[in-house]
mmCIF file of C-alpha atoms in Angstrom:
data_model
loop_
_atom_site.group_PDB
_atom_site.id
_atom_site.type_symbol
_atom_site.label_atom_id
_atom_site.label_comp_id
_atom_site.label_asym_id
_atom_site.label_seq_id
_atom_site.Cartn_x
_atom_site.Cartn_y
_atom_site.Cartn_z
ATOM 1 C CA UNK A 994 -23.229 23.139 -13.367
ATOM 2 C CA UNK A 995 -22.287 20.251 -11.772
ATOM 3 C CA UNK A 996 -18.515 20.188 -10.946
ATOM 4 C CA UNK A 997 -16.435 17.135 -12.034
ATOM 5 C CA UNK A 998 -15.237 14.425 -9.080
ATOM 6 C CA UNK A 999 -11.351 14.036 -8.727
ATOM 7 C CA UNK A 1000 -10.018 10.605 -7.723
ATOM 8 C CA UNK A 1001 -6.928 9.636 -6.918
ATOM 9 C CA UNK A 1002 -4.841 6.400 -6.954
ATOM 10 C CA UNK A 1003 -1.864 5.018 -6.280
ATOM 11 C CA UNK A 1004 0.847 4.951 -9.255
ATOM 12 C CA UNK A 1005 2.383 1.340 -8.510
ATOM 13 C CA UNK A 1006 1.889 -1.839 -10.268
ATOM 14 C CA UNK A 1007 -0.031 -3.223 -7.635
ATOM 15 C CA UNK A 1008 -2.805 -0.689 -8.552
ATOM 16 C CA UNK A 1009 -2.884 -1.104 -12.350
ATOM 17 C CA UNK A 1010 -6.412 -2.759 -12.425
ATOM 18 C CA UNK A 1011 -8.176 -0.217 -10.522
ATOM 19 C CA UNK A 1012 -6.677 2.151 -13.295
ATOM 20 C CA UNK A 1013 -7.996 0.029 -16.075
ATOM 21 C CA UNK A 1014 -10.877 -0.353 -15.194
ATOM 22 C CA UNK A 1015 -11.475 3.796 -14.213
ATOM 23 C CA UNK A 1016 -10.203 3.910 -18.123
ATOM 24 C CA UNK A 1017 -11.842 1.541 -20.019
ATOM 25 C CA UNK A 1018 -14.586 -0.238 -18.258
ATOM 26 C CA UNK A 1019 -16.831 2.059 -20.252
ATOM 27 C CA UNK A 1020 -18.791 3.463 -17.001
ATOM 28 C CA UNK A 1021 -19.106 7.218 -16.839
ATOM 29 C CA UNK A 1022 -17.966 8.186 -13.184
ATOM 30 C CA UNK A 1023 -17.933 11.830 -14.279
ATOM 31 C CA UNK A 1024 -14.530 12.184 -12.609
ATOM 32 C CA UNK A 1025 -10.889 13.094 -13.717
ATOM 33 C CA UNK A 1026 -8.149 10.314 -12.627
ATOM 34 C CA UNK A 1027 -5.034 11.500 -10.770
ATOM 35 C CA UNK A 1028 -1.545 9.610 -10.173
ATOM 36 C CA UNK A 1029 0.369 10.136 -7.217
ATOM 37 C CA UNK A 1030 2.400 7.461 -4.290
ATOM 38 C CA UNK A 1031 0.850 6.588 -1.678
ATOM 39 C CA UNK A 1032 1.651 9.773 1.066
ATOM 40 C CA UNK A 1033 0.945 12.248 -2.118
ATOM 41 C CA UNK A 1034 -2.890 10.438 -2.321
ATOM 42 C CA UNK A 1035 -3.851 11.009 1.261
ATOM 43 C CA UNK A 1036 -2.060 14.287 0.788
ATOM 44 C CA UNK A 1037 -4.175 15.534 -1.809
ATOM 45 C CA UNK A 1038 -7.560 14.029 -0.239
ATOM 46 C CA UNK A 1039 -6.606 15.876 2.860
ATOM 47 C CA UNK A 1040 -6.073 18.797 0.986
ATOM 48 C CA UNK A 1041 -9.047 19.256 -1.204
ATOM 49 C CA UNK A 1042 -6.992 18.190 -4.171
ATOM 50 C CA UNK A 1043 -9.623 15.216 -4.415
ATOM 51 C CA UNK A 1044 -13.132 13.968 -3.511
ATOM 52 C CA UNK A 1045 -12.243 10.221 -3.919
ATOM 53 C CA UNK A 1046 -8.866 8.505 -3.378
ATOM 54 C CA UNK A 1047 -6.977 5.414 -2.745
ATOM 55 C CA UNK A 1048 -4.919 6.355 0.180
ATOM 56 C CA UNK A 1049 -2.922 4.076 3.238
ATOM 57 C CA UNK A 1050 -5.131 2.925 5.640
ATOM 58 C CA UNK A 1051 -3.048 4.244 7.917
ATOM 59 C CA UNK A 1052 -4.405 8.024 6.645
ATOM 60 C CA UNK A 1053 -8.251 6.925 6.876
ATOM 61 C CA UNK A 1054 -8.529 8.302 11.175
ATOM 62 C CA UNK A 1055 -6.569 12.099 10.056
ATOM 63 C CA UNK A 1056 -9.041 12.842 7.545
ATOM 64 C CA UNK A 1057 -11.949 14.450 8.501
ATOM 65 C CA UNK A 1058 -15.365 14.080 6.999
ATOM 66 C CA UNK A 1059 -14.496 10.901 4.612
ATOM 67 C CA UNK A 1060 -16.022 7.266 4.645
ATOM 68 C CA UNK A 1061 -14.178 3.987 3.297
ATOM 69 C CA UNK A 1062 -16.039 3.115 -0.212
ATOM 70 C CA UNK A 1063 -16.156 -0.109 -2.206
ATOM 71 C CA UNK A 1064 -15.753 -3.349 -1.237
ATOM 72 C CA UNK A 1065 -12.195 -3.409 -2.566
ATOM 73 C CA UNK A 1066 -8.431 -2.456 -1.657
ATOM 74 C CA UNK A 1067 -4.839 -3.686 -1.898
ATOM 75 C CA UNK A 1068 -4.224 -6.093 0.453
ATOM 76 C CA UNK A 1069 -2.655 -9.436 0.811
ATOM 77 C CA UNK A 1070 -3.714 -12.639 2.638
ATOM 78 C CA UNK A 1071 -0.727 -14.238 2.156
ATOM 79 C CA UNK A 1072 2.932 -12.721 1.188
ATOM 80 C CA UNK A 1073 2.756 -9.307 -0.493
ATOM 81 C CA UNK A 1074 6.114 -9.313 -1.862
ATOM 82 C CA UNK A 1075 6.702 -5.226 -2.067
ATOM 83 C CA UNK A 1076 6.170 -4.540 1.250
ATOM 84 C CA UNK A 1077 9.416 -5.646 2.988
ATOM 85 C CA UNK A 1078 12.437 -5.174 5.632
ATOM 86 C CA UNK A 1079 15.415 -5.973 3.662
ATOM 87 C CA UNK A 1080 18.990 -6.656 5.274
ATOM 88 C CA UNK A 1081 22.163 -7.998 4.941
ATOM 89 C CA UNK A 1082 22.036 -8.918 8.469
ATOM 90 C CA UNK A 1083 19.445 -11.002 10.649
ATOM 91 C CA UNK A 1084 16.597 -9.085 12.699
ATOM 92 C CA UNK A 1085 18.604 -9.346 15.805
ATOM 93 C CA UNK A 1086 21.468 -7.882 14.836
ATOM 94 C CA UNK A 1087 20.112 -4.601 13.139
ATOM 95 C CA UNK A 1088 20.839 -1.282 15.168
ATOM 96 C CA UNK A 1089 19.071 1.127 12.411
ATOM 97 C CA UNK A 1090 15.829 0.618 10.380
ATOM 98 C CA UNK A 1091 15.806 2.865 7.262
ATOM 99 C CA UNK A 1092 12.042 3.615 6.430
ATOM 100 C CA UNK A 1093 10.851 4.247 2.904
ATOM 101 C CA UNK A 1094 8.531 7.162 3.488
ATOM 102 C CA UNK A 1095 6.504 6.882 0.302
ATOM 103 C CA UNK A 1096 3.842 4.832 2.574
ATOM 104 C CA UNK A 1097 2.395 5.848 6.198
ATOM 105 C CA UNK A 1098 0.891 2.580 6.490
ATOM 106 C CA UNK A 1099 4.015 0.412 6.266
ATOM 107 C CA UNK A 1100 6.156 3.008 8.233
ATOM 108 C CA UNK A 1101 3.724 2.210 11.021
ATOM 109 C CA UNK A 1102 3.030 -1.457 10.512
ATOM 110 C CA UNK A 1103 7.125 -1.971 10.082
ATOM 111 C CA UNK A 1104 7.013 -0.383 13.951
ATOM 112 C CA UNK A 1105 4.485 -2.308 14.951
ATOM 113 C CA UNK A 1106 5.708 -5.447 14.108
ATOM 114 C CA UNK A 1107 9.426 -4.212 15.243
ATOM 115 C CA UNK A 1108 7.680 -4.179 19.116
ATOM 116 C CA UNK A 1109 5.177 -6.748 19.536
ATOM 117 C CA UNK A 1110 6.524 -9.618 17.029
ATOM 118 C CA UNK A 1111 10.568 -8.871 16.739
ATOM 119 C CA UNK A 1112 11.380 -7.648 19.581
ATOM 120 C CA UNK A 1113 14.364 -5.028 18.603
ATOM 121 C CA UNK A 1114 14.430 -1.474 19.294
ATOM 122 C CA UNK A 1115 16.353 -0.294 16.302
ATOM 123 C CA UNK A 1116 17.497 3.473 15.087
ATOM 124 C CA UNK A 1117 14.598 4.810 13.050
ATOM 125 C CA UNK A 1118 16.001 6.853 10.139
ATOM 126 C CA UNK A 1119 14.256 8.307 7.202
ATOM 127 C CA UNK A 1120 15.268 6.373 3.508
ATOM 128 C CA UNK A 1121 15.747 9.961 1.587
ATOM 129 C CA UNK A 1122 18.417 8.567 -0.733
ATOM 130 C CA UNK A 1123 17.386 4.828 -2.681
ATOM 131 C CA UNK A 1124 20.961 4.786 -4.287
ATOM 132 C CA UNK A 1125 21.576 3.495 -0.377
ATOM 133 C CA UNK A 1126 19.721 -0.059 -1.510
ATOM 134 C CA UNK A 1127 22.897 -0.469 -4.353
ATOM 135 C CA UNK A 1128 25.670 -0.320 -1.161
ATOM 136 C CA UNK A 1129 23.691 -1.546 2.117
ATOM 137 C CA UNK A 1130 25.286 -1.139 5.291
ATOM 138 C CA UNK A 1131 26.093 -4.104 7.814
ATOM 139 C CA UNK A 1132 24.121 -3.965 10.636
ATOM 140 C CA UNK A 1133 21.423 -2.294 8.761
ATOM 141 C CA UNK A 1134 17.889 -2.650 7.716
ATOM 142 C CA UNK A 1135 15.560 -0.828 4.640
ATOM 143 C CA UNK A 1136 12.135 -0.714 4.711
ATOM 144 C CA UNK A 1137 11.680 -0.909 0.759
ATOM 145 C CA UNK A 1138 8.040 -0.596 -0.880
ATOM 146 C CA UNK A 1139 6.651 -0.152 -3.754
ATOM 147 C CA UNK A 1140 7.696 -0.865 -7.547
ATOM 148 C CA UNK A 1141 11.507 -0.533 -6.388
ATOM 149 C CA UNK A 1142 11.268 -3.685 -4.779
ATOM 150 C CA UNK A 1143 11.082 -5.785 -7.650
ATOM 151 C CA UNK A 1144 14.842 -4.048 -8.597
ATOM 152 C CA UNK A 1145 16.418 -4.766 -5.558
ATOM 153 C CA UNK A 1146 15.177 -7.898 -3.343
ATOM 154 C CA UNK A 1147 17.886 -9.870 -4.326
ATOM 155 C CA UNK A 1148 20.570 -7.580 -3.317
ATOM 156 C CA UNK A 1149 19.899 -8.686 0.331
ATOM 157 C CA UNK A 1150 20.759 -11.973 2.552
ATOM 158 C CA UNK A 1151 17.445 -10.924 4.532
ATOM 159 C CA UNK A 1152 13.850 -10.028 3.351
ATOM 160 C CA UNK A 1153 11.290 -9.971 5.800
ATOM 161 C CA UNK A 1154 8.034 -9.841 4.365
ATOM 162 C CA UNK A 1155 5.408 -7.475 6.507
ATOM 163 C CA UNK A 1156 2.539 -9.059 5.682
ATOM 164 C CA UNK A 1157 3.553 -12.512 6.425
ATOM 165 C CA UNK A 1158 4.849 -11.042 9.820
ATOM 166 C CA UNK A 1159 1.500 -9.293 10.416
ATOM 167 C CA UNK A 1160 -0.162 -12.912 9.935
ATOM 168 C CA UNK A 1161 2.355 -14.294 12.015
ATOM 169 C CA UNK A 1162 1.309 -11.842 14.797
ATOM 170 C CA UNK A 1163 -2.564 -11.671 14.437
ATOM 171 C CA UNK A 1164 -3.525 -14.912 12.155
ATOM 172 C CA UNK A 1165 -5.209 -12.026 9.610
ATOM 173 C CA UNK A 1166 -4.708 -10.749 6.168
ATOM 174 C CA UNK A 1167 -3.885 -6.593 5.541
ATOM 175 C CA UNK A 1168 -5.343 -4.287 3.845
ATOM 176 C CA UNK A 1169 -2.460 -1.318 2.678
ATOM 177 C CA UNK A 1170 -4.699 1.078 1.208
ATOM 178 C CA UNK A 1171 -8.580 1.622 0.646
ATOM 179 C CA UNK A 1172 -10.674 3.636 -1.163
ATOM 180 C CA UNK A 1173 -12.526 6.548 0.417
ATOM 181 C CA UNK A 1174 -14.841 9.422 -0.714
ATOM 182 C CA UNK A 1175 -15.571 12.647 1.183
ATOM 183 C CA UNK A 1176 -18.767 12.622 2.318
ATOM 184 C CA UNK A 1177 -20.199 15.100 -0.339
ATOM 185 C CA UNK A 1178 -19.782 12.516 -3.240
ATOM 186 C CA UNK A 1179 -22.919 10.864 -3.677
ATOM 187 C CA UNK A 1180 -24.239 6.909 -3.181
ATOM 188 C CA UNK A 1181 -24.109 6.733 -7.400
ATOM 189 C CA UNK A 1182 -21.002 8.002 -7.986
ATOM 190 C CA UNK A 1183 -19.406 5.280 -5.617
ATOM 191 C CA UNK A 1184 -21.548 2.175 -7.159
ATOM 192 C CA UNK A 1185 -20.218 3.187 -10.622
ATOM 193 C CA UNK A 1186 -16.630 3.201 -9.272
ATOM 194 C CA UNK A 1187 -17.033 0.059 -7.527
ATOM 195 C CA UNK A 1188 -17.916 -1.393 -10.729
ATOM 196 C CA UNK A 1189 -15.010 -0.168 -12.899
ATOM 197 C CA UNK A 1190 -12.380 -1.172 -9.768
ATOM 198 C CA UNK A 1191 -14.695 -5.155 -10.369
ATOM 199 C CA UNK A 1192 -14.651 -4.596 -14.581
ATOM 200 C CA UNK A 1193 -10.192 -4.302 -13.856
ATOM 201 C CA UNK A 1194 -10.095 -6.705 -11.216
ATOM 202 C CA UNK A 1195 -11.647 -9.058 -13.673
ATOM 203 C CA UNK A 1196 -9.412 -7.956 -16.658
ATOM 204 C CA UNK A 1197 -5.875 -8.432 -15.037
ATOM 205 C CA UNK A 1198 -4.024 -9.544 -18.196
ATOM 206 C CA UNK A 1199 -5.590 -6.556 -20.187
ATOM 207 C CA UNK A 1200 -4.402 -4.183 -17.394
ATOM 208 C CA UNK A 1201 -0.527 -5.734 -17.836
ATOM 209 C CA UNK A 1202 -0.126 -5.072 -21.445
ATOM 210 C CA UNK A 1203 -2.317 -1.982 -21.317
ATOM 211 C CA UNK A 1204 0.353 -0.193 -18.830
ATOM 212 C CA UNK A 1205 3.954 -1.881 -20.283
ATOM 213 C CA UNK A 1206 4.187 -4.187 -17.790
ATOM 214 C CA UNK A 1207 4.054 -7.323 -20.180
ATOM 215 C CA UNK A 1208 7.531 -7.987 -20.366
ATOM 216 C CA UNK A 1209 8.102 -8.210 -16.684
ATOM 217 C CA UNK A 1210 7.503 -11.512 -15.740
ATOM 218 C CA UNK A 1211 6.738 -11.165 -12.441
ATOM 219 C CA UNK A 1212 3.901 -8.942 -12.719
ATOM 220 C CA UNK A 1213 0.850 -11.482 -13.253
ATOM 221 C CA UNK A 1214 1.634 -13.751 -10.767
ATOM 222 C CA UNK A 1215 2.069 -10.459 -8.392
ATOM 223 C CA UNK A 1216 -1.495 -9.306 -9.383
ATOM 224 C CA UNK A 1217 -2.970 -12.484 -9.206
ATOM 225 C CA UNK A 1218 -1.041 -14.018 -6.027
ATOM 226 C CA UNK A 1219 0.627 -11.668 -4.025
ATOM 227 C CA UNK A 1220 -2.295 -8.693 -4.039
ATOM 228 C CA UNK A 1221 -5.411 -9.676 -2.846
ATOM 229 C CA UNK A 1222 -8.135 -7.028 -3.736
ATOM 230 C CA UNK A 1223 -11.144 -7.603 -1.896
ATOM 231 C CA UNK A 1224 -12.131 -5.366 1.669
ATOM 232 C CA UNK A 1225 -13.511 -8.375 3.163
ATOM 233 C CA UNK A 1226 -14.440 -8.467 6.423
ATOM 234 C CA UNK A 1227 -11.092 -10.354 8.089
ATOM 235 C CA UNK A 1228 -9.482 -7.100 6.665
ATOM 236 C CA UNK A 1229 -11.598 -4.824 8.148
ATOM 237 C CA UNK A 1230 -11.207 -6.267 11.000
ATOM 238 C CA UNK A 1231 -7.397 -6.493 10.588
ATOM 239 C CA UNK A 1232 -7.343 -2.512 9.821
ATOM 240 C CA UNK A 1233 -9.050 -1.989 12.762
ATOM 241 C CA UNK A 1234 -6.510 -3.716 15.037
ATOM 242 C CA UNK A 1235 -4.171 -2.066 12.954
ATOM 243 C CA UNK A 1236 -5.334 1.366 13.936
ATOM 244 C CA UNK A 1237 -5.263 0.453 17.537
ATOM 245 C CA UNK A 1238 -1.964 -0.580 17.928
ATOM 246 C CA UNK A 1239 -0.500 2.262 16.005
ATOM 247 C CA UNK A 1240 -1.771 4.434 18.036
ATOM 248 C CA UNK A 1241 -0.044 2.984 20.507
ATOM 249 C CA UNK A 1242 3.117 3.998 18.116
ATOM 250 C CA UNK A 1243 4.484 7.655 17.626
ATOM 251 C CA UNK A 1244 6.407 7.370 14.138
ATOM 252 C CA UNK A 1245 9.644 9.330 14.532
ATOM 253 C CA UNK A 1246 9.404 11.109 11.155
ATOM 254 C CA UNK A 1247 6.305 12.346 9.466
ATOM 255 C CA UNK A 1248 5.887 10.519 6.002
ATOM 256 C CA UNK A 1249 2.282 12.000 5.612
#
């Protein structure tokens, strides 16, 4: 009896038309759809929890036996809005970096760009508590990502967007999170996903009402401006530069 696939995604906003189209673009991947952040996905994968998942880029080198899938992703190629530094204080003047840890990937990337673009050598702390983002401290900067951003960017003088930086810094586009299979899940099984991921891509406004986000105003122009979906090749290439200089990087907590 052949045992059902397990995929799964990301649970943010930014990932809505993947999920609509896993749901309802009428393609049977013979597969049961899972809903975790970001660190839970590669988690999971890592674990044997899953055979195909949407996980950080940053993950994709700690996982053995798995291959990126599908010529799509999250990414952006110009300002992704919910990946961000957030202050009330300029870059130069921050002596600790608070890092969401819900995301490897921007943990690393918010380093990254913190040595070779910014120059500061901040504190590194871990963001355990988000009632911190309703009182922020002087001198002080949050690495916010995620669905929460959309509640609290305007509480701050400062946003600093990281994948505007990252252009800044390499003149390419990022790529957050891919999809990638374990090695046992066969050629079919990722053409029909590829399709469903193309069937939501294509159905944007569907996936918005389908999910509650309809009354948020925000959230087509997000999908349709900020997130850019396609694994082209300038992203591949940027995720490979990516990898290189975080390994250069040893994080100083362990999001996952």
């Amino acid at each position: 009896m052949m045992m059902r696939n397990r995929i799964v995604a990301v649970s943010y906003l930014n990932t809505i038309p993947f999920i609509y189209g896993i749901e309802h673009a009428g393609i049977d991947l013979y597969a049961d759809l899972l809903l975790s952040p970001p660190r839970g996905c590669a988690s999971l994968l890592r674990d044997g929890g899953a055979e195909i998942a949407l996980i950080p880029v940053a993950a994709v080198p700690s996982i053995p036996d798995i291959r990126i899938v599908t010529p799509f992703c999250i990414g952006a190629s110009r300002s992704v809005r919910t990946v961000v530094l957030a202050a009330d204080s300029p870059l130069d003047r921050l002596d600790t970096i608070y890092l969401d840890s819900h995301s490897l990937t921007s943990v690393r990337l918010a380093r990254i760009l913190a040595s070779k673009l910014w120059g500061i050598r901040p504190e590194w702390k871990e963001l355990k508590d988000f009632s911190a983002l309703n009182a922020p401290q002087p001198r002080t900067g949050y690495l916010i990502i995620g669905d929460k951003v959309f509640d609290h960017e305007e509480k701050f003088r400062y946003r600093y967007d990281l994948a505007d930086a990252w252009r800044e810094m390499t003149g390419l586009p990022f790529a957050f999170a891919a999809w990638v299979a374990r090695s046992g899940v066969d050629d079919r099984t990722v053409e029909r996903l590829a399709e469903a991921l193309d069937y939501g891509v294509r159905h944007i406004p569907e996936a918005i009402a389908c999910y509650g986000y309809g009354d948020r105003s925000y959230a087509y122009d997000y999908l349709t401006r900020n997130i850019d979906f396609v694994f082209d090749e300038q992203k591949r290439r940027a995720t490979a530069l990516y990898w290189q200089e975080g390994r250069k990087i040893d994080p100083p907590i362990n999001p996952g």
